[in-house]
CSV table of C-alpha atoms in Angstrom, one decimal:
chain,number,residue,atom,x,y,z
A,1,MET,CA,5.1,-10.5,-37.6
A,2,SER,CA,7.3,-13.5,-38.3
A,3,LEU,CA,5.9,-16.7,-39.8
A,4,GLU,CA,6.5,-18.6,-36.5
A,5,MET,CA,4.6,-16.1,-34.4
A,6,PHE,CA,1.7,-15.9,-36.9
A,7,VAL,CA,1.3,-19.7,-36.9
A,8,ALA,CA,1.7,-19.9,-33.1
A,9,ARG,CA,-1.0,-17.3,-32.5
A,10,ARG,CA,-3.4,-19.0,-35.0
A,11,TYR,CA,-2.9,-22.3,-33.2
A,12,LEU,CA,-3.7,-20.7,-29.8
A,13,ARG,CA,-6.7,-18.8,-31.0
A,14,ALA,CA,-8.2,-21.2,-33.4
A,15,LYS,CA,-11.2,-23.4,-32.4
A,16,ARG,CA,-10.0,-27.0,-32.1
A,17,ARG,CA,-11.7,-30.3,-32.6
A,18,GLU,CA,-10.5,-31.4,-29.2
A,19,ARG,CA,-12.0,-29.1,-26.6
A,20,PHE,CA,-9.9,-30.8,-24.0
A,21,ILE,CA,-6.8,-29.2,-25.4
A,22,SER,CA,-8.3,-25.7,-25.1
A,23,LEU,CA,-9.3,-26.5,-21.5
A,24,VAL,CA,-5.8,-27.6,-20.6
A,25,THR,CA,-4.3,-24.5,-22.2
A,26,ALA,CA,-6.7,-22.3,-20.2
A,27,LEU,CA,-5.8,-24.1,-17.1
A,28,SER,CA,-2.1,-23.7,-17.9
A,29,VAL,CA,-2.6,-19.9,-18.0
A,30,VAL,CA,-4.6,-19.9,-14.8
A,31,GLY,CA,-2.0,-22.1,-13.1
A,32,VAL,CA,0.9,-19.9,-14.0
A,33,ALA,CA,-1.1,-16.8,-12.9
A,34,THR,CA,-2.0,-18.4,-9.6
A,35,GLY,CA,1.5,-19.5,-8.9
A,36,VAL,CA,3.0,-16.1,-9.7
A,37,ALA,CA,0.4,-14.2,-7.7
A,38,ALA,CA,0.8,-16.5,-4.7
A,39,LEU,CA,4.6,-16.2,-4.8
A,40,VAL,CA,4.4,-12.4,-5.1
A,41,ILE,CA,2.0,-12.2,-2.2
A,42,ALA,CA,4.1,-14.6,-0.1
A,43,MET,CA,7.3,-12.7,-0.7
A,44,ALA,CA,5.5,-9.4,-0.1
A,45,ILE,CA,4.4,-10.7,3.3
A,46,ASN,CA,7.9,-11.8,4.2
A,47,ASN,CA,9.3,-8.5,3.1
A,48,GLY,CA,6.6,-6.6,5.0
A,49,VAL,CA,7.2,-8.4,8.2
A,50,GLU,CA,10.9,-8.0,8.0
A,51,GLN,CA,10.7,-4.3,7.2
A,52,ASP,CA,8.2,-3.6,10.0
A,53,LEU,CA,10.2,-5.5,12.5
A,54,ARG,CA,13.4,-3.8,11.4
A,55,ARG,CA,11.7,-0.3,11.7
A,56,TYR,CA,10.2,-1.0,15.1
A,57,LEU,CA,13.5,-2.5,16.4
A,58,LEU,CA,15.6,0.4,15.2
A,59,GLY,CA,13.1,2.9,16.5
A,60,ALA,CA,13.0,1.3,20.0
A,61,THR,CA,16.5,0.1,20.6
A,62,ALA,CA,20.0,1.4,20.1
A,63,HIS,CA,22.2,0.3,17.2
A,64,VAL,CA,25.0,-0.8,19.6
A,65,GLN,CA,25.0,-1.4,23.3
A,66,LEU,CA,28.1,-1.5,25.5
A,67,LEU,CA,27.5,-3.7,28.6
A,68,GLU,CA,29.6,-4.3,31.6
A,69,LYS,CA,30.4,-7.9,32.4
A,70,SER,CA,30.6,-7.6,36.2
A,71,ARG,CA,27.0,-6.2,36.5
A,72,GLN,CA,28.1,-4.0,39.4
A,73,GLY,CA,27.2,-0.8,37.6
A,74,ILE,CA,29.3,1.9,36.0
A,75,THR,CA,29.9,4.5,38.7
A,76,ASN,CA,31.9,7.1,36.8
A,77,TRP,CA,29.6,6.9,33.8
A,78,ARG,CA,29.7,10.6,32.8
A,79,GLU,CA,33.5,10.6,32.3
A,80,PHE,CA,33.3,7.1,30.9
A,81,ILE,CA,30.9,8.1,28.1
A,82,LYS,CA,33.2,11.0,27.1
A,83,GLU,CA,35.9,8.4,26.1
A,84,PHE,CA,33.8,7.5,23.1
A,85,ASP,CA,33.6,11.0,21.6
A,86,GLY,CA,35.2,11.1,18.3
A,87,ILE,CA,35.0,7.4,17.4
A,88,SER,CA,34.2,7.2,13.7
A,89,ASP,CA,30.6,6.2,12.7
A,90,VAL,CA,29.2,7.0,16.1
A,91,ALA,CA,26.5,9.6,15.8
A,92,ALA,CA,25.3,9.8,19.4
A,93,SER,CA,25.5,8.1,22.7
A,94,ALA,CA,23.3,7.8,25.8
A,95,PRO,CA,23.5,6.2,29.3
A,96,ALA,CA,20.9,3.7,30.4
A,97,LEU,CA,19.9,1.8,33.5
A,98,TYR,CA,17.8,-1.3,33.1
A,99,GLY,CA,15.9,-3.3,35.8
A,100,GLU,CA,12.9,-5.7,36.1
A,101,VAL,CA,10.0,-4.3,38.2
A,102,MET,CA,6.3,-4.8,38.8
A,103,ILE,CA,3.9,-2.1,37.8
A,104,VAL,CA,0.8,-1.9,40.0
A,105,GLY,CA,-2.1,0.0,38.4
A,106,LEU,CA,-5.7,0.6,39.2
A,107,LEU,CA,-7.0,-2.8,38.0
A,108,ARG,CA,-4.1,-5.2,38.2
A,109,SER,CA,-0.3,-5.5,38.2
A,110,GLY,CA,2.2,-6.6,35.5
A,111,PHE,CA,5.9,-7.2,35.1
A,112,ALA,CA,7.9,-4.7,33.1
A,113,ASN,CA,11.4,-3.7,32.1
A,114,LEU,CA,12.1,-0.3,33.6
A,115,LYS,CA,14.6,1.8,31.7
A,116,GLY,CA,16.2,4.9,33.0
A,117,ILE,CA,17.3,7.5,30.5
A,118,GLU,CA,18.6,11.1,30.1
A,119,PRO,CA,15.7,12.4,27.8
A,120,ALA,CA,17.8,14.7,25.7
A,121,ARG,CA,20.4,12.1,24.9
A,122,GLU,CA,18.0,9.3,24.5
A,123,LEU,CA,16.1,11.1,21.7
A,124,ASP,CA,19.3,11.3,19.8
A,125,VAL,CA,19.9,7.5,20.0
A,126,ALA,CA,16.4,5.9,19.7
A,127,GLY,CA,13.4,7.7,18.1
A,128,MET,CA,10.6,5.8,19.8
A,129,LEU,CA,10.0,8.5,22.4
A,130,ALA,CA,10.0,11.3,19.8
A,131,ASP,CA,6.4,10.6,18.8
A,132,LEU,CA,4.4,9.3,21.8
A,133,LYS,CA,0.8,8.3,21.5
A,134,GLU,CA,0.0,10.6,24.5
A,135,GLY,CA,2.0,12.9,26.6
A,136,SER,CA,5.6,14.1,26.1
A,137,VAL,CA,9.1,13.2,27.2
A,138,ASP,CA,9.4,16.7,28.7
A,139,ASP,CA,6.7,15.8,31.3
A,140,LEU,CA,9.0,13.2,32.9
A,141,GLU,CA,10.8,15.9,34.8
A,142,ARG,CA,7.9,18.2,35.4
A,143,ALA,CA,7.8,19.8,38.8
A,144,ASP,CA,5.0,17.8,40.5
A,145,ASP,CA,4.3,15.7,43.6
A,146,PHE,CA,5.2,12.5,41.7
A,147,PRO,CA,7.9,11.7,39.1
A,148,GLY,CA,6.7,10.9,35.6
A,149,ILE,CA,6.9,7.6,33.8
A,150,ILE,CA,6.1,6.5,30.2
A,151,LEU,CA,4.3,3.2,29.7
A,152,GLY,CA,3.8,1.0,26.7
A,153,THR,CA,0.2,1.2,25.4
A,154,ASP,CA,-0.5,-2.5,26.1
A,155,LEU,CA,1.1,-2.3,29.5
A,156,ALA,CA,-1.0,0.7,30.4
A,157,GLU,CA,-4.1,-1.0,29.2
A,158,HIS,CA,-3.2,-4.2,31.1
A,159,VAL,CA,-2.8,-2.4,34.5
A,160,GLY,CA,-5.7,-0.1,33.8
A,161,VAL,CA,-4.2,3.3,33.8
A,162,GLY,CA,-4.2,6.4,31.5
A,163,MET,CA,-2.6,9.8,31.4
A,164,ASN,CA,-1.9,11.4,34.8
A,165,HIS,CA,-3.0,8.3,36.7
A,166,LEU,CA,-0.7,7.0,39.5
A,167,VAL,CA,1.1,3.7,39.4
A,168,THR,CA,3.3,1.9,41.9
A,169,VAL,CA,6.7,0.6,40.8
A,170,MET,CA,7.7,-2.3,42.9
A,171,ASN,CA,11.3,-3.6,42.9
A,172,PRO,CA,11.2,-7.4,43.8
A,173,GLN,CA,14.8,-7.3,44.9
A,174,GLY,CA,13.9,-4.6,47.3
A,175,GLU,CA,16.2,-3.2,50.0
A,176,MET,CA,18.1,-4.9,52.7
A,177,THR,CA,16.8,-4.6,56.3
A,178,PRO,CA,17.7,-6.3,59.5
A,179,TRP,CA,15.0,-8.9,58.7
A,180,GLY,CA,16.3,-9.5,55.2
A,181,PRO,CA,15.4,-8.0,51.8
A,182,ILE,CA,11.9,-6.6,51.4
A,183,PRO,CA,10.3,-5.3,48.2
A,184,SER,CA,10.5,-1.5,47.7
A,185,GLU,CA,7.9,0.7,46.2
A,186,LYS,CA,7.9,4.1,44.5
A,187,ARG,CA,4.9,6.0,43.1
A,188,PHE,CA,4.9,7.5,39.6
A,189,ARG,CA,2.6,9.6,37.5
A,190,VAL,CA,1.8,8.4,34.0
A,191,ALA,CA,3.4,11.2,31.9
A,192,GLY,CA,3.1,9.5,28.5
A,193,ILE,CA,1.8,6.4,26.6
A,194,MET,CA,4.1,5.1,23.8
A,195,GLU,CA,3.0,2.9,20.9
A,196,SER,CA,5.9,1.5,18.9
A,197,GLY,CA,3.7,-0.9,16.9
A,198,PHE,CA,5.8,-3.9,18.3
A,199,TYR,CA,3.8,-5.8,20.9
A,200,LEU,CA,6.9,-7.0,22.8
A,201,TYR,CA,7.8,-3.4,23.6
A,202,ASP,CA,4.4,-2.0,24.1
A,203,LYS,CA,3.5,-4.7,26.6
A,204,ALA,CA,6.7,-4.8,28.7
A,205,TRP,CA,8.5,-1.5,28.7
A,206,ALA,CA,8.3,1.4,31.1
A,207,ILE,CA,10.6,4.4,30.9
A,208,THR,CA,11.5,7.2,33.3
A,209,THR,CA,14.5,9.4,34.0
A,210,LEU,CA,17.8,8.0,35.1
A,211,LYS,CA,17.6,9.5,38.6
A,212,TYR,CA,14.1,8.1,39.3
A,213,THR,CA,15.1,4.7,38.0
A,214,GLN,CA,18.0,4.6,40.4
A,215,GLN,CA,15.7,5.5,43.2
A,216,ALA,CA,13.1,2.8,42.2
A,217,LEU,CA,15.8,0.2,41.9
A,218,ASN,CA,17.6,1.3,45.1
A,219,GLN,CA,20.8,2.0,43.2
A,220,PRO,CA,23.4,4.7,43.6
A,221,ASP,CA,24.4,7.0,40.7
A,222,VAL,CA,25.2,4.2,38.3
A,223,ILE,CA,24.2,2.9,34.9
A,224,ASN,CA,24.6,-0.6,33.4
A,225,ALA,CA,24.6,0.2,29.7
A,226,VAL,CA,25.8,2.8,27.2
A,227,GLU,CA,23.9,3.0,24.0
A,228,PHE,CA,25.1,4.3,20.6
A,229,LYS,CA,23.5,5.3,17.4
A,230,ILE,CA,25.6,4.5,14.3
A,231,ASP,CA,25.7,6.4,11.0
A,232,ASP,CA,26.1,3.3,8.9
A,233,LEU,CA,24.2,0.2,10.0
A,234,LYS,CA,26.4,-2.0,8.0
A,235,GLN,CA,29.3,-1.1,10.3
A,236,VAL,CA,27.7,-2.1,13.6
A,237,GLU,CA,30.1,-5.1,14.1
A,238,ALA,CA,33.1,-3.0,13.3
A,239,VAL,CA,32.0,-0.1,15.5
A,240,GLY,CA,31.3,-2.5,18.3
A,241,GLY,CA,34.8,-3.8,18.1
A,242,ARG,CA,36.2,-0.3,18.3
A,243,LEU,CA,34.0,0.5,21.3
A,244,GLU,CA,35.2,-2.6,23.1
A,245,ALA,CA,38.8,-1.7,22.5
A,246,VAL,CA,38.3,1.8,24.1
A,247,ALA,CA,36.2,0.5,27.0
A,248,GLY,CA,38.5,-2.4,28.0
A,249,SER,CA,38.1,-6.1,28.7
A,250,ASP,CA,35.5,-5.5,31.4
A,251,PHE,CA,32.9,-4.6,28.8
A,252,SER,CA,31.3,-6.3,25.8
A,253,ALA,CA,29.4,-4.8,22.8
A,254,THR,CA,26.3,-6.2,21.3
A,255,ASN,CA,24.2,-4.8,18.4
A,256,TRP,CA,20.6,-4.9,17.3
A,257,LYS,CA,21.4,-7.6,14.8
A,258,GLU,CA,22.8,-10.0,17.4
A,259,GLN,CA,20.0,-9.3,19.8
A,260,ASN,CA,17.3,-10.2,17.2
A,261,ALA,CA,19.3,-12.7,15.1
A,262,HIS,CA,16.8,-15.5,15.8
A,263,ILE,CA,13.9,-13.4,14.4
A,264,PHE,CA,15.6,-12.7,11.1
A,265,ARG,CA,17.0,-16.2,10.7
A,266,ALA,CA,13.4,-17.5,11.1
A,267,LEU,CA,12.2,-15.1,8.5
A,268,GLU,CA,14.9,-16.2,6.0
A,269,VAL,CA,14.1,-19.9,6.5
A,270,GLU,CA,10.4,-19.1,6.1
A,271,LYS,CA,11.0,-17.1,2.9
A,272,LEU,CA,12.9,-20.1,1.4
A,273,VAL,CA,10.3,-22.7,2.4
A,274,THR,CA,7.5,-20.5,1.1
A,275,ALA,CA,9.3,-20.0,-2.3
A,276,ILE,CA,9.9,-23.8,-2.6
A,277,THR,CA,6.3,-24.7,-1.6
A,278,ILE,CA,4.6,-22.2,-3.9
A,279,GLY,CA,7.1,-23.0,-6.6
A,280,LEU,CA,5.4,-26.4,-6.8
A,281,ILE,CA,2.2,-24.7,-8.0
A,282,MET,CA,4.2,-23.2,-10.9
A,283,LEU,CA,5.7,-26.6,-11.6
A,284,VAL,CA,2.2,-28.1,-11.9
A,285,ALA,CA,1.3,-25.2,-14.2
A,286,GLY,CA,4.4,-26.0,-16.3
A,287,LEU,CA,3.3,-29.6,-16.6
A,288,ASN,CA,-0.1,-28.4,-17.9
A,289,ILE,CA,1.7,-26.4,-20.6
A,290,LEU,CA,3.7,-29.5,-21.5
A,291,THR,CA,0.5,-31.5,-21.7
A,292,SER,CA,-1.2,-28.9,-23.8
A,293,LEU,CA,1.7,-28.6,-26.3
A,294,VAL,CA,2.1,-32.4,-26.6
A,295,MET,CA,-1.6,-32.8,-27.5
A,296,MET,CA,-1.4,-29.9,-29.9
A,297,VAL,CA,1.5,-31.5,-31.7
A,298,MET,CA,-0.5,-34.7,-32.0
A,299,GLU,CA,-3.5,-32.7,-33.4
A,300,LYS,CA,-1.4,-30.6,-35.8
A,301,ARG,CA,0.6,-33.5,-37.3
A,302,LYS,CA,-0.8,-32.9,-40.8
A,303,ASP,CA,-0.3,-29.1,-40.6
A,304,ILE,CA,3.3,-29.6,-39.5
A,305,ALA,CA,3.9,-32.1,-42.3
A,306,ILE,CA,2.5,-29.6,-44.9
A,307,LEU,CA,4.6,-26.7,-43.5
A,308,LYS,CA,7.7,-28.9,-43.7
A,309,SER,CA,6.8,-29.9,-47.3
A,310,LEU,CA,6.4,-26.2,-48.2
A,311,GLY,CA,10.0,-25.5,-47.0
A,312,ALA,CA,9.7,-24.8,-43.3
A,313,SER,CA,12.9,-25.6,-41.6
A,314,ARG,CA,13.2,-27.6,-38.4
A,315,ARG,CA,14.2,-24.5,-36.6
A,316,GLN,CA,11.0,-22.7,-37.7
A,317,VAL,CA,8.8,-25.6,-36.6
A,318,ARG,CA,10.5,-25.8,-33.2
A,319,LYS,CA,10.1,-22.1,-32.8
A,320,ILE,CA,6.3,-22.3,-33.5
A,321,PHE,CA,5.7,-24.5,-30.5
A,322,THR,CA,8.3,-22.7,-28.3
A,323,LEU,CA,6.5,-19.4,-28.9
A,324,GLN,CA,3.2,-21.0,-28.0
A,325,GLY,CA,4.6,-22.1,-24.6
A,326,ILE,CA,6.2,-18.7,-24.0
A,327,VAL,CA,3.0,-16.9,-24.9
A,328,ILE,CA,1.0,-19.1,-22.5
A,329,GLY,CA,3.6,-18.5,-19.7
A,330,ALA,CA,3.9,-14.8,-20.4
A,331,THR,CA,0.1,-14.3,-20.3
A,332,GLY,CA,-0.1,-16.2,-17.0
A,333,THR,CA,2.9,-14.3,-15.6
A,334,ALA,CA,1.5,-10.9,-16.5
A,335,ALA,CA,-1.9,-11.7,-15.0
A,336,GLY,CA,-0.3,-13.1,-11.9
A,337,LEU,CA,2.0,-10.1,-11.3
A,338,VAL,CA,-1.0,-7.7,-11.7
A,339,LEU,CA,-3.2,-9.8,-9.4
A,340,GLY,CA,-0.5,-10.4,-6.8
A,341,HIS,CA,0.5,-6.8,-6.5
A,342,ALA,CA,-3.1,-5.6,-6.5
A,343,ALA,CA,-4.0,-8.1,-3.7
A,344,ALA,CA,-0.9,-7.0,-1.7
A,345,TRP,CA,-1.8,-3.3,-2.0
A,346,ILE,CA,-5.4,-3.8,-1.0
A,347,CYS,CA,-4.6,-6.0,2.0
A,348,ASN,CA,-1.9,-3.7,3.2
A,349,SER,CA,-3.8,-0.5,2.7
A,350,TYR,CA,-6.9,-1.7,4.5
A,351,LYS,CA,-5.2,-4.1,7.0
A,352,LEU,CA,-7.5,-6.9,6.0
A,353,ILE,CA,-5.6,-9.7,7.7
A,354,PRO,CA,-5.4,-9.1,11.5
A,355,LEU,CA,-2.9,-10.9,13.8
A,356,GLU,CA,-2.8,-11.8,17.4
A,357,ALA,CA,-0.2,-9.3,18.6
A,358,GLU,CA,0.6,-11.3,21.7
A,359,ILE,CA,1.7,-14.2,19.5
A,360,TYR,CA,3.2,-12.5,16.4
A,361,GLY,CA,4.2,-9.1,17.8
A,362,LEU,CA,2.3,-7.3,15.0
A,363,SER,CA,-1.4,-6.3,14.9
A,364,HIS,CA,-1.9,-7.1,11.2
A,365,VAL,CA,-0.1,-8.8,8.3
A,366,PRO,CA,2.1,-6.2,6.4
A,367,PHE,CA,2.7,-6.4,2.7
A,368,ALA,CA,5.7,-4.9,1.0
A,369,PRO,CA,6.1,-6.1,-2.6
A,370,ARG,CA,9.5,-5.3,-4.2
A,371,LEU,CA,10.3,-4.7,-7.9
A,372,ILE,CA,13.3,-7.0,-7.7
A,373,ASP,CA,11.1,-9.9,-6.5
A,374,ALA,CA,8.6,-9.3,-9.2
A,375,VAL,CA,11.4,-9.4,-11.8
A,376,LEU,CA,12.8,-12.6,-10.4
A,377,VAL,CA,9.4,-14.3,-10.2
A,378,GLY,CA,8.6,-13.3,-13.7
A,379,LEU,CA,11.9,-14.5,-15.1
A,380,ALA,CA,11.5,-17.8,-13.2
A,381,ALA,CA,8.0,-18.3,-14.6
A,382,LEU,CA,9.1,-17.5,-18.2
A,383,LEU,CA,12.1,-19.9,-17.9
A,384,MET,CA,9.8,-22.7,-16.7
A,385,SER,CA,7.5,-22.0,-19.6
A,386,TYR,CA,10.4,-22.2,-22.0
A,387,LEU,CA,11.7,-25.5,-20.5
A,388,THR,CA,8.3,-27.2,-20.9
A,389,THR,CA,8.4,-26.5,-24.7
A,390,ILE,CA,11.6,-28.4,-25.3
A,391,TYR,CA,10.1,-31.9,-25.5
A,392,PRO,CA,6.9,-31.0,-27.5
A,393,SER,CA,8.9,-28.9,-30.0
A,394,GLY,CA,11.4,-31.7,-30.4
A,395,SER,CA,8.5,-34.1,-31.2
A,396,ALA,CA,7.2,-31.7,-33.8
A,397,ILE,CA,10.5,-31.5,-35.7
A,398,ARG,CA,10.7,-35.3,-35.8
A,399,ILE,CA,7.5,-35.6,-37.8
A,400,ALA,CA,8.2,-37.0,-41.3
A,401,PRO,CA,6.0,-35.4,-44.0
A,402,ALA,CA,6.2,-38.5,-46.3
A,403,GLU,CA,4.7,-40.7,-43.6
A,404,VAL,CA,2.0,-38.3,-42.5
A,405,LEU,CA,0.8,-37.3,-46.0
A,406,ARG,CA,1.3,-40.7,-47.7
A,407,TYR,CA,-2.4,-41.5,-48.0
A,408,GLU,CA,-3.7,-37.8,-48.3
């Protein structure tokens, strides 16, 4: 052990005449630990929310959608989809027909987004239907008196239905009659209940086959979207451009990032504001370290003078107090990292913080701490601890032994 580290440890561990200095030092450690733990937890929450939203969105939606601008429907859609075979980075494609309907159940009714799919192709594009809470996609086309439909778990609960119950799908636009448009109805059997984990989907989505959706919406054999799964998510913009070039000027491509850009922008802003706000806690802890070292220099003036008289260099004296600040910061940082990650793991494993799914879209607060965040937070805390030692250590090296020891 070097001389500087030996003296620094003795100063930190020794009983002092001024108990207030010891208290400030302890508070400095606690302050750094609190700031580091709070920052680790806050960043884990941001990462957890972003990861869960990303997973739910990618599981429920296509990576890229090709939409027609005229909204008249794509009539020759089977031949149209074949034009995109062989485009690089496109792993799968599927037709889709969307419409807004009202679902009438046993207890009440609710508005929903009805999506028509070809089951086999849809499973290749979006994985949400691969693992239903109840039922199976295969039951959509089961030979029965009524066609099958899959409802989101919250939608099914809202209208008061379960597996094999009957619901009425009402199309508000209806069909044209001599007396004007009137709403149309079609009966469906609940063939499945899906639970994506994302409230906005579980509350508002109903899915059935393309043929039955066309019947419910009073549409001919048309679709209004072609959905694609992409091999490399980083290439969604480039792939979208290639799809538009093949489809022509009557079509536009959008991707999952564009559709949910507002969500991820809000998360980025929240992460920045959280880091700045909690960083103030660490700043206060740094000021405590500064106060502790300044008072220690004042208490140890005679010791410093003796060390310098015995030949200690200015660099060695400065290093003694620099090491004290770094030891305080490192102790608090290590404790904060352990506490922060332990709290994040416990809260995430036992889902201790519930959320209102109707407001936040998630049923509980997810935590996902990352190693890179822990490293950055630890380095930032150590850098702050080092910076707070510059002034006290500078004061220590300016002590003149002759003046301090003149009357000793």
